[in-house]
Amino acid sequence: MVSLKPNAILLKNQAACAQCDGHVILKPKQVAGIGTQVQEFFSKLFNTNDWPPRWHCGNWTDFHGWLYIVSDLLIWASYFAIPLLLLQIVLKRKNIPFTKIFWLFIAFILLCGLTHFLDAVIFWWPAYRLSALLRFVTGIVSVVTVAGLYKNLPLINNLRTIAELEVEIEERKKAEQEACNQQLLQQHTKELMQKKDEFMSIASHELKTPITSVKASLQVVKRLVSTNKSLAPVSPFVEKASNQVNRLTGIINELLDVTKIQAGKLELAETEFLLNDLINECIESCLIDNQKHQVVVAGNKKISIYADRNRIEQVICNLLTNDVKYSPANPQIIILVEGLENQRAKVSVTDQGIGIPEDKIEEVFDRFFRVENTSQSFSGLGLGLYISSEIIKRHQGKIGVCSKLGEGSTFWFTI
Ligand code: ADP
């Protein structure tokens, strides 16, 4: 084998060393101050005169020396290739996370590789000062890399794996599809509702004319019956027909109101009036044929408010007729009137009727909503509370309900 080991000739600097069986022992140096040492270190950074090449320092066999050198060069080559690959990743993928850590790793691995390279070179070129400086820089970069890694550890730990990301993408796709379907469904429902509103508007307008005519004719008949005694047996039938026509008028008016609300055409004619007077009128008109239920009005009787009298009457009458309708067994109804700040008032109407199940309370003000089971035995369209809530909202007021199934309900509004 051809030996690349330099011949065992004494180099220039070895004049200062004593050689002992191949071991080079440095002569003790004169101790200088630290400042002088640093200055000398940097000024002689590439100067190799103070040491023999590593081949001459110790007793290396060819095999041992080359094993050391080849291993160091292999490590250096790999440590050089890894940063190149990392560099390619960093430059190619602009939005890569933790770019700083990548750069630190590139520097750290490159420097580590260089220390190994220099370790191999030192077998011929004993640049121990350069080697020390390189190791120091490597040490500093290593510490900074450790600190950077430690700082980013929680974030790195939170990074999702490709499998996790794939699951997330799949879930997102599903959610998007569902949202899309939901949107289509909503659009479809909206169109259907629009068609229904159009139909309701046309139907209620068309019904209103003949009903008005029937109402007028019934009034003429009523007058005839009251003036002609021979027609007295017909009177109850005329009364019944008149009541049913009134009910029909009420239903048509509700449908018309809904179409007005939907079209944003619910207009208000506001005036100032005494709330108590209006409540008394409502009680009179709503309970005209009702001997069973009793209404007690409590609270402040002198509150006057500024609102659309007819529309507020509609709200109070709706609450009262509901109380009567949904409290067949308990006749007591209480209306409480309270004054609020800024000339506002709160009206609460309490009954001891069938009450509303807790999970349905939120929905009672929705259009066409009726509580199943309980309200099946009572007639209605499920529009009264919807219209009332829209009227109160137009007055910038609030409407709500407290209710317990089987115990009764308190509907209230502020205005
Ligand atoms: P309608 O009475 O014509 O069905 P409403 O809009 O006035 O329509 O009321 C909606 C639903 O709220 C009713 O169907 C009924 O289930 C419930 N509800 C309203 N008022 C009361 C009440 N005082 N007690 C119990 N349930 C009520």
Short mmCIF file of C-alpha atoms and ligand atoms in Angstrom, two decimals:
data_model
loop_
_atom_site.label_atom_id
_atom_site.label_comp_id
_atom_site.label_asym_id
_atom_site.label_seq_id
_atom_site.Cartn_x
_atom_site.Cartn_y
_atom_site.Cartn_z
CA MET A 1 0.00 0.00 0.00
CA VAL A 2 1.24 3.47 -0.91
CA SER A 3 1.57 5.49 2.23
CA LEU A 4 0.50 9.11 2.12
CA LYS A 5 1.84 9.53 5.62
CA PRO A 6 4.54 12.26 5.50
CA ASN A 7 8.02 10.93 6.12
CA ALA A 8 9.16 11.10 9.64
CA ILE A 9 11.33 14.07 8.95
CA LEU A 10 11.39 16.80 11.52
CA LEU A 11 9.54 19.88 10.41
CA LYS A 12 10.61 23.44 11.11
CA ASN A 13 8.54 23.84 14.24
CA GLN A 14 9.76 20.58 15.67
CA ALA A 15 12.96 22.24 16.49
CA ALA A 16 11.07 23.35 19.58
CA CYS A 17 9.82 19.82 20.35
CA ALA A 18 11.44 16.77 21.67
CA GLN A 19 10.46 13.59 19.92
CA CYS A 20 10.00 10.50 21.94
CA ASP A 21 9.14 7.28 20.13
CA GLY A 22 7.03 9.17 17.67
CA HIS A 23 5.31 11.21 20.42
CA VAL A 24 5.78 14.91 19.99
CA ILE A 25 5.93 16.79 23.23
CA LEU A 26 5.71 20.53 23.11
CA LYS A 27 8.22 22.55 25.00
CA PRO A 28 6.52 24.54 27.79
CA LYS A 29 5.71 28.01 26.47
CA GLN A 30 6.24 31.26 28.22
CA VAL A 31 2.95 32.20 29.91
CA ALA A 32 1.56 35.39 28.31
CA GLY A 33 -1.44 37.55 29.39
CA ILE A 34 -4.89 36.64 28.00
CA GLY A 35 -4.98 39.77 25.80
CA THR A 36 -1.66 38.86 24.21
CA GLN A 37 -2.85 35.27 23.80
CA VAL A 38 -6.01 36.37 21.94
CA GLN A 39 -4.06 38.78 19.77
CA GLU A 40 -1.52 36.10 18.93
CA PHE A 41 -4.31 33.58 18.28
CA PHE A 42 -5.96 35.72 15.61
CA SER A 43 -2.75 37.01 14.05
CA LYS A 44 -1.50 33.43 13.64
CA LEU A 45 -4.87 31.92 12.72
CA PHE A 46 -3.50 30.13 9.66
CA ASN A 47 -0.01 29.68 11.00
CA THR A 48 0.81 26.01 11.59
CA ASN A 49 4.38 26.35 12.86
CA ASP A 50 3.55 25.56 16.47
CA TRP A 51 2.45 21.96 15.86
CA PRO A 52 3.52 19.03 13.77
CA PRO A 53 0.92 17.51 11.37
CA ARG A 54 -1.20 15.02 13.25
CA TRP A 55 0.55 12.10 11.51
CA HIS A 56 3.64 13.00 13.59
CA CYS A 57 1.79 13.66 16.81
CA GLY A 58 1.46 10.29 18.46
CA ASN A 59 2.02 6.86 17.09
CA TRP A 60 -0.43 6.41 14.19
CA THR A 61 -0.46 3.27 12.13
CA ASP A 62 -1.54 3.72 8.52
CA PHE A 63 -4.74 1.82 9.16
CA HIS A 64 -5.63 3.84 12.28
CA GLY A 65 -4.79 7.18 10.65
CA TRP A 66 -6.71 6.46 7.45
CA LEU A 67 -9.68 5.06 9.33
CA TYR A 68 -9.82 8.37 11.18
CA ILE A 69 -9.37 10.45 8.00
CA VAL A 70 -11.82 8.54 5.79
CA SER A 71 -14.45 8.51 8.52
CA ASP A 72 -14.07 12.25 9.05
CA LEU A 73 -14.31 12.88 5.30
CA LEU A 74 -17.41 10.68 5.02
CA ILE A 75 -19.04 12.57 7.86
CA TRP A 76 -18.04 15.88 6.26
CA ALA A 77 -19.43 14.82 2.86
CA SER A 78 -22.76 13.85 4.40
CA TYR A 79 -22.86 16.95 6.58
CA PHE A 80 -22.28 18.96 3.44
CA ALA A 81 -25.00 17.18 1.46
CA ILE A 82 -27.70 17.45 4.16
CA PRO A 83 -27.64 21.29 4.24
CA LEU A 84 -27.75 21.32 0.44
CA LEU A 85 -30.94 19.27 0.52
CA LEU A 86 -32.37 21.45 3.28
CA LEU A 87 -31.43 24.55 1.29
CA GLN A 88 -33.27 23.19 -1.71
CA ILE A 89 -36.40 22.70 0.44
CA VAL A 90 -36.19 26.20 1.94
CA LEU A 91 -35.67 27.88 -1.44
CA LYS A 92 -38.29 25.82 -3.26
CA ARG A 93 -41.06 25.98 -0.67
CA LYS A 94 -41.49 29.65 0.08
CA ASN A 95 -44.22 29.23 2.68
CA ILE A 96 -42.46 26.55 4.68
CA PRO A 97 -43.00 26.93 8.45
CA PHE A 98 -40.12 27.48 10.85
CA THR A 99 -37.78 28.82 8.11
CA LYS A 100 -35.42 30.27 10.76
CA ILE A 101 -34.98 26.84 12.33
CA PHE A 102 -34.21 25.43 8.90
CA TRP A 103 -31.50 28.06 8.34
CA LEU A 104 -30.07 27.36 11.80
CA PHE A 105 -29.97 23.64 11.06
CA ILE A 106 -28.25 24.30 7.72
CA ALA A 107 -25.56 26.40 9.45
CA PHE A 108 -25.22 23.94 12.35
CA ILE A 109 -24.80 20.84 10.17
CA LEU A 110 -22.47 22.64 7.74
CA LEU A 111 -20.24 23.82 10.60
CA CYS A 112 -20.21 20.37 12.23
CA GLY A 113 -19.14 18.93 8.87
CA LEU A 114 -16.37 21.50 8.55
CA THR A 115 -14.95 20.56 11.97
CA HIS A 116 -14.67 16.96 10.75
CA PHE A 117 -13.12 18.11 7.47
CA LEU A 118 -10.52 20.16 9.33
CA ASP A 119 -9.87 17.23 11.67
CA ALA A 120 -8.91 15.16 8.61
CA VAL A 121 -6.85 17.97 7.07
CA ILE A 122 -4.92 18.42 10.31
CA PHE A 123 -3.18 15.12 9.58
CA TRP A 124 -1.12 17.16 7.04
CA TRP A 125 -1.89 20.81 7.88
CA PRO A 126 -1.97 21.39 11.67
CA ALA A 127 -4.22 24.48 11.67
CA TYR A 128 -5.21 24.03 15.31
CA ARG A 129 -6.07 27.72 15.79
CA LEU A 130 -8.46 27.71 12.85
CA SER A 131 -9.90 24.44 14.14
CA ALA A 132 -10.49 25.94 17.62
CA LEU A 133 -12.20 28.99 16.11
CA LEU A 134 -14.36 26.80 13.89
CA ARG A 135 -15.36 24.66 16.88
CA PHE A 136 -16.21 27.78 18.89
CA VAL A 137 -18.45 29.13 16.09
CA THR A 138 -20.03 25.65 15.74
CA GLY A 139 -20.65 25.60 19.51
CA ILE A 140 -22.38 29.00 19.42
CA VAL A 141 -24.56 28.06 16.42
CA SER A 142 -25.42 24.73 18.14
CA VAL A 143 -26.58 26.53 21.28
CA VAL A 144 -28.68 28.99 19.23
CA THR A 145 -30.19 26.07 17.29
CA VAL A 146 -31.07 24.25 20.52
CA ALA A 147 -32.67 27.45 21.89
CA GLY A 148 -34.62 28.01 18.65
CA LEU A 149 -35.78 24.42 18.60
CA TYR A 150 -36.82 24.55 22.26
CA LYS A 151 -38.76 27.77 21.68
CA ASN A 152 -40.63 26.34 18.71
CA LEU A 153 -41.18 22.91 20.27
CA PRO A 154 -44.85 23.53 21.25
CA LEU A 155 -45.60 24.72 17.70
CA ILE A 156 -43.74 21.82 16.15
CA ASN A 157 -45.58 19.39 18.42
CA ASN A 158 -48.84 20.87 17.21
CA LEU A 159 -47.98 20.30 13.56
CA ARG A 160 -50.41 17.84 12.09
CA THR A 161 -49.25 14.75 10.27
CA ILE A 162 -50.16 14.19 6.62
CA ALA A 163 -52.72 11.58 7.68
CA GLU A 164 -54.30 14.05 10.10
CA LEU A 165 -54.35 16.74 7.42
CA GLU A 166 -55.96 14.35 4.97
CA VAL A 167 -58.69 13.54 7.49
CA GLU A 168 -59.20 17.26 8.09
CA ILE A 169 -59.41 17.98 4.37
CA GLU A 170 -61.93 15.18 3.97
CA GLU A 171 -64.01 16.54 6.86
CA ARG A 172 -63.84 20.05 5.43
CA LYS A 173 -64.94 18.80 2.03
CA LYS A 174 -67.89 17.06 3.65
CA ALA A 175 -68.79 20.18 5.65
CA GLU A 176 -68.55 22.32 2.51
CA GLN A 177 -70.77 19.91 0.64
CA GLU A 178 -73.27 19.94 3.49
CA ALA A 179 -73.19 23.74 3.62
CA CYS A 180 -73.76 23.82 -0.13
CA ASN A 181 -76.71 21.44 0.17
CA GLN A 182 -78.04 23.49 3.06
CA GLN A 183 -77.75 26.63 0.97
CA LEU A 184 -79.61 25.02 -1.92
CA LEU A 185 -82.28 23.83 0.48
CA GLN A 186 -82.58 27.28 2.00
CA GLN A 187 -82.83 28.84 -1.45
CA HIS A 188 -85.50 26.33 -2.40
CA THR A 189 -87.43 26.97 0.84
CA LYS A 190 -87.14 30.71 0.27
CA GLU A 191 -88.58 30.39 -3.21
CA LEU A 192 -91.41 28.22 -1.92
CA MET A 193 -92.13 30.70 0.88
CA GLN A 194 -92.17 33.51 -1.67
CA LYS A 195 -94.64 31.61 -3.82
CA LYS A 196 -96.75 30.89 -0.75
CA ASP A 197 -96.69 34.58 0.26
CA GLU A 198 -97.76 35.55 -3.25
CA PHE A 199 -100.58 33.04 -3.10
CA MET A 200 -101.63 34.24 0.36
CA SER A 201 -101.63 37.84 -0.79
CA ILE A 202 -103.78 37.11 -3.86
CA ALA A 203 -106.11 34.74 -1.99
CA SER A 204 -106.72 37.06 0.95
CA HIS A 205 -107.34 40.04 -1.33
CA GLU A 206 -109.74 37.99 -3.43
CA LEU A 207 -111.54 36.72 -0.32
CA LYS A 208 -111.87 40.14 1.24
CA THR A 209 -114.30 41.54 -1.38
CA PRO A 210 -116.96 38.78 -1.18
CA ILE A 211 -116.66 38.67 2.63
CA THR A 212 -117.26 42.42 2.88
CA SER A 213 -120.30 41.99 0.66
CA VAL A 214 -121.57 39.02 2.78
CA LYS A 215 -120.98 41.08 5.94
CA ALA A 216 -122.96 44.02 4.57
CA SER A 217 -125.81 41.72 3.47
CA LEU A 218 -125.88 40.07 6.90
CA GLN A 219 -126.16 43.45 8.54
CA VAL A 220 -129.19 44.25 6.35
CA VAL A 221 -130.71 40.85 7.25
CA LYS A 222 -129.98 41.50 10.95
CA ARG A 223 -131.80 44.83 10.78
CA LEU A 224 -134.76 43.20 8.99
CA VAL A 225 -134.90 40.42 11.60
CA SER A 226 -134.82 42.87 14.47
CA THR A 227 -137.70 44.91 12.98
CA ASN A 228 -139.86 42.01 11.86
CA LYS A 229 -141.12 39.80 14.71
CA SER A 230 -142.21 37.01 12.35
CA LEU A 231 -138.53 36.54 11.47
CA ALA A 232 -137.45 36.09 15.13
CA PRO A 233 -136.73 32.31 14.79
CA VAL A 234 -134.16 33.16 12.11
CA SER A 235 -132.29 35.50 14.45
CA PRO A 236 -129.92 32.90 16.08
CA PHE A 237 -128.87 31.68 12.63
CA VAL A 238 -128.17 35.19 11.45
CA GLU A 239 -126.14 35.78 14.64
CA LYS A 240 -124.18 32.58 14.08
CA ALA A 241 -123.52 33.46 10.44
CA SER A 242 -122.41 36.92 11.49
CA ASN A 243 -119.99 35.47 14.09
CA GLN A 244 -118.50 33.10 11.53
CA VAL A 245 -118.12 35.91 9.02
CA ASN A 246 -116.31 37.92 11.72
CA ARG A 247 -113.98 34.97 12.32
CA LEU A 248 -113.37 34.68 8.62
CA THR A 249 -112.63 38.41 8.43
CA GLY A 250 -110.14 37.97 11.29
CA ILE A 251 -108.36 35.15 9.47
CA ILE A 252 -108.24 37.11 6.21
CA ASN A 253 -106.90 40.15 8.07
CA GLU A 254 -104.17 38.01 9.64
CA LEU A 255 -103.15 36.68 6.22
CA LEU A 256 -103.13 40.20 4.82
CA ASP A 257 -101.00 41.42 7.73
CA VAL A 258 -98.49 38.63 7.11
CA THR A 259 -98.17 39.55 3.45
CA LYS A 260 -97.74 43.20 4.46
CA ILE A 261 -94.99 42.26 6.97
CA GLN A 262 -93.24 40.09 4.40
CA ALA A 263 -93.31 42.94 1.90
CA GLY A 264 -92.07 45.39 4.57
CA LYS A 265 -95.25 47.39 4.18
CA LEU A 266 -96.58 47.32 7.73
CA GLU A 267 -97.20 50.99 8.32
CA LEU A 268 -97.74 52.65 11.69
CA ALA A 269 -99.98 55.62 12.50
CA GLU A 270 -98.65 56.69 15.89
CA THR A 271 -100.54 58.84 18.40
CA GLU A 272 -100.41 59.37 22.16
CA PHE A 273 -103.03 57.53 24.22
CA LEU A 274 -103.71 56.08 27.67
CA LEU A 275 -102.65 52.46 27.78
CA ASN A 276 -105.26 51.59 30.40
CA ASP A 277 -108.13 52.87 28.23
CA LEU A 278 -106.94 50.69 25.37
CA ILE A 279 -106.63 47.63 27.64
CA ASN A 280 -110.20 48.11 28.91
CA GLU A 281 -111.49 48.39 25.34
CA CYS A 282 -109.65 45.21 24.40
CA ILE A 283 -111.12 43.32 27.35
CA GLU A 284 -114.58 44.49 26.36
CA SER A 285 -114.29 43.54 22.70
CA CYS A 286 -112.47 40.23 23.23
CA LEU A 287 -114.60 38.92 26.05
CA ILE A 288 -117.92 40.27 24.85
CA ASP A 289 -119.56 36.82 24.76
CA ASN A 290 -117.36 35.29 27.41
CA GLN A 291 -118.93 35.00 30.84
CA LYS A 292 -116.43 32.46 32.06
CA HIS A 293 -113.11 34.28 32.06
CA GLN A 294 -112.27 37.17 34.32
CA VAL A 295 -109.59 39.71 33.64
CA VAL A 296 -107.91 41.67 36.43
CA VAL A 297 -105.93 44.75 35.43
CA ALA A 298 -103.21 45.74 37.87
CA GLY A 299 -100.34 48.22 38.02
CA ASN A 300 -100.05 51.79 36.82
CA LYS A 301 -103.27 52.98 35.25
CA LYS A 302 -102.09 56.38 34.13
CA ILE A 303 -99.41 55.48 31.63
CA SER A 304 -99.75 57.08 28.23
CA ILE A 305 -97.69 55.86 25.31
CA TYR A 306 -96.93 57.02 21.79
CA ALA A 307 -97.73 54.21 19.37
CA ASP A 308 -100.10 52.93 16.69
CA ARG A 309 -103.27 52.46 18.78
CA ASN A 310 -104.95 49.99 16.40
CA ARG A 311 -101.86 47.82 16.11
CA ILE A 312 -101.26 47.74 19.89
CA GLU A 313 -104.93 46.87 20.29
CA GLN A 314 -104.35 44.01 17.87
CA VAL A 315 -101.43 42.77 20.02
CA ILE A 316 -103.33 42.96 23.33
CA CYS A 317 -106.43 41.35 21.79
CA ASN A 318 -104.31 38.54 20.37
CA LEU A 319 -102.71 37.86 23.79
CA LEU A 320 -106.10 38.00 25.49
CA THR A 321 -107.85 35.70 22.99
CA ASN A 322 -104.94 33.26 23.28
CA ASP A 323 -105.25 33.32 27.09
CA VAL A 324 -108.95 32.60 26.81
CA LYS A 325 -108.41 29.96 24.13
CA TYR A 326 -105.58 28.11 25.87
CA SER A 327 -107.04 28.32 29.42
CA PRO A 328 -110.36 26.52 29.08
CA ALA A 329 -110.35 25.32 32.67
CA ASN A 330 -108.80 28.27 34.54
CA PRO A 331 -110.67 31.51 33.98
CA GLN A 332 -108.34 33.93 35.78
CA ILE A 333 -106.35 36.32 33.56
CA ILE A 334 -104.16 39.10 34.96
CA ILE A 335 -102.92 42.09 33.00
CA LEU A 336 -100.11 44.02 34.67
CA VAL A 337 -99.08 47.47 33.42
CA GLU A 338 -95.72 48.88 34.55
CA GLY A 339 -94.03 52.15 33.72
CA LEU A 340 -90.44 51.97 32.45
CA GLU A 341 -87.74 54.59 31.91
CA ASN A 342 -87.98 57.02 28.96
CA GLN A 343 -91.79 57.01 28.83
CA ARG A 344 -91.89 53.35 28.03
CA ALA A 345 -94.19 50.71 29.48
CA LYS A 346 -94.36 46.97 30.03
CA VAL A 347 -97.58 45.01 29.67
CA SER A 348 -97.74 41.41 30.96
CA VAL A 349 -100.70 39.13 30.35
CA THR A 350 -100.83 36.04 32.58
CA ASP A 351 -103.09 33.01 32.37
CA GLN A 352 -103.23 29.71 34.22
CA GLY A 353 -103.81 27.62 31.13
CA ILE A 354 -102.15 24.72 29.39
CA GLY A 355 -98.73 26.39 29.21
CA ILE A 356 -96.03 25.80 26.61
CA PRO A 357 -93.35 23.05 26.66
CA GLU A 358 -89.90 24.51 27.45
CA ASP A 359 -88.33 23.42 24.17
CA LYS A 360 -91.04 25.16 22.14
CA ILE A 361 -90.98 28.54 23.88
CA GLU A 362 -88.37 29.98 21.48
CA GLU A 363 -90.53 29.15 18.48
CA VAL A 364 -93.94 30.50 19.44
CA PHE A 365 -93.28 33.83 17.69
CA ASP A 366 -92.42 32.10 14.41
CA ARG A 367 -94.67 32.27 11.41
CA PHE A 368 -97.27 29.45 11.31
CA PHE A 369 -95.85 27.86 14.46
CA ARG A 370 -98.31 25.97 16.63
CA VAL A 371 -97.37 23.71 19.53
CA GLU A 372 -98.20 20.18 18.42
CA ASN A 373 -100.37 17.99 20.64
CA THR A 374 -101.48 20.81 22.93
CA SER A 375 -102.91 23.19 20.34
CA GLN A 376 -104.38 20.52 18.12
CA SER A 377 -107.66 20.79 19.93
CA PHE A 378 -107.72 24.60 19.50
CA SER A 379 -108.35 26.35 16.20
CA GLY A 380 -105.80 28.81 14.84
CA LEU A 381 -103.27 29.52 12.11
CA GLY A 382 -100.17 30.17 14.21
CA LEU A 383 -99.94 33.75 12.95
CA GLY A 384 -101.20 35.90 15.84
CA LEU A 385 -97.97 35.91 17.88
CA TYR A 386 -95.86 36.34 14.75
CA ILE A 387 -97.84 39.44 13.75
CA SER A 388 -97.77 40.73 17.36
CA SER A 389 -94.00 40.35 17.58
CA GLU A 390 -93.53 42.17 14.25
CA ILE A 391 -95.78 45.02 15.44
CA ILE A 392 -93.82 45.33 18.69
CA LYS A 393 -90.49 45.17 16.85
CA ARG A 394 -91.66 47.98 14.52
CA HIS A 395 -92.27 50.03 17.70
CA GLN A 396 -88.69 49.27 18.84
CA GLY A 397 -90.13 47.25 21.72
CA LYS A 398 -89.53 43.73 22.95
CA ILE A 399 -91.88 40.78 23.31
CA GLY A 400 -91.40 37.56 25.25
CA VAL A 401 -92.98 34.76 27.20
CA CYS A 402 -92.45 32.80 30.43
CA SER A 403 -94.39 29.59 30.57
CA LYS A 404 -94.62 26.26 32.35
CA LEU A 405 -96.41 23.32 30.84
CA GLY A 406 -99.66 22.70 32.65
CA GLU A 407 -99.30 25.78 34.85
CA GLY A 408 -99.83 28.76 32.57
CA SER A 409 -98.06 31.47 30.64
CA THR A 410 -97.13 35.12 30.91
CA PHE A 411 -96.76 36.93 27.61
CA TRP A 412 -95.22 40.40 27.90
CA PHE A 413 -94.18 43.24 25.70
CA THR A 414 -92.49 46.57 26.20
CA ILE A 415 -93.32 49.65 24.21
P1 ADP B 1 -102.75 30.46 17.12
O1 ADP B 1 -103.23 30.71 18.50
O2 ADP B 1 -103.67 30.96 16.08
O3 ADP B 1 -102.35 29.05 16.89
P2 ADP B 1 -100.57 32.21 17.80
O4 ADP B 1 -99.48 32.75 16.94
O5 ADP B 1 -101.37 33.20 18.53
O6 ADP B 1 -101.42 31.29 16.86
O7 ADP B 1 -99.89 31.23 18.84
C1 ADP B 1 -98.93 30.31 18.38
C2 ADP B 1 -98.93 29.07 19.29
O8 ADP B 1 -98.43 29.42 20.58
C3 ADP B 1 -100.28 28.52 19.55
O9 ADP B 1 -100.67 27.60 18.54
C4 ADP B 1 -100.12 27.82 20.90
O10 ADP B 1 -99.58 26.53 20.68
C5 ADP B 1 -99.08 28.68 21.59
N1 ADP B 1 -99.72 29.65 22.52
C6 ADP B 1 -99.98 30.95 22.29
N2 ADP B 1 -100.53 31.53 23.37
C7 ADP B 1 -100.60 30.57 24.31
C8 ADP B 1 -101.06 30.54 25.68
N3 ADP B 1 -101.56 31.63 26.28
N4 ADP B 1 -100.96 29.37 26.35
C9 ADP B 1 -100.46 28.27 25.75
N5 ADP B 1 -100.00 28.22 24.49
C10 ADP B 1 -100.07 29.37 23.78
#
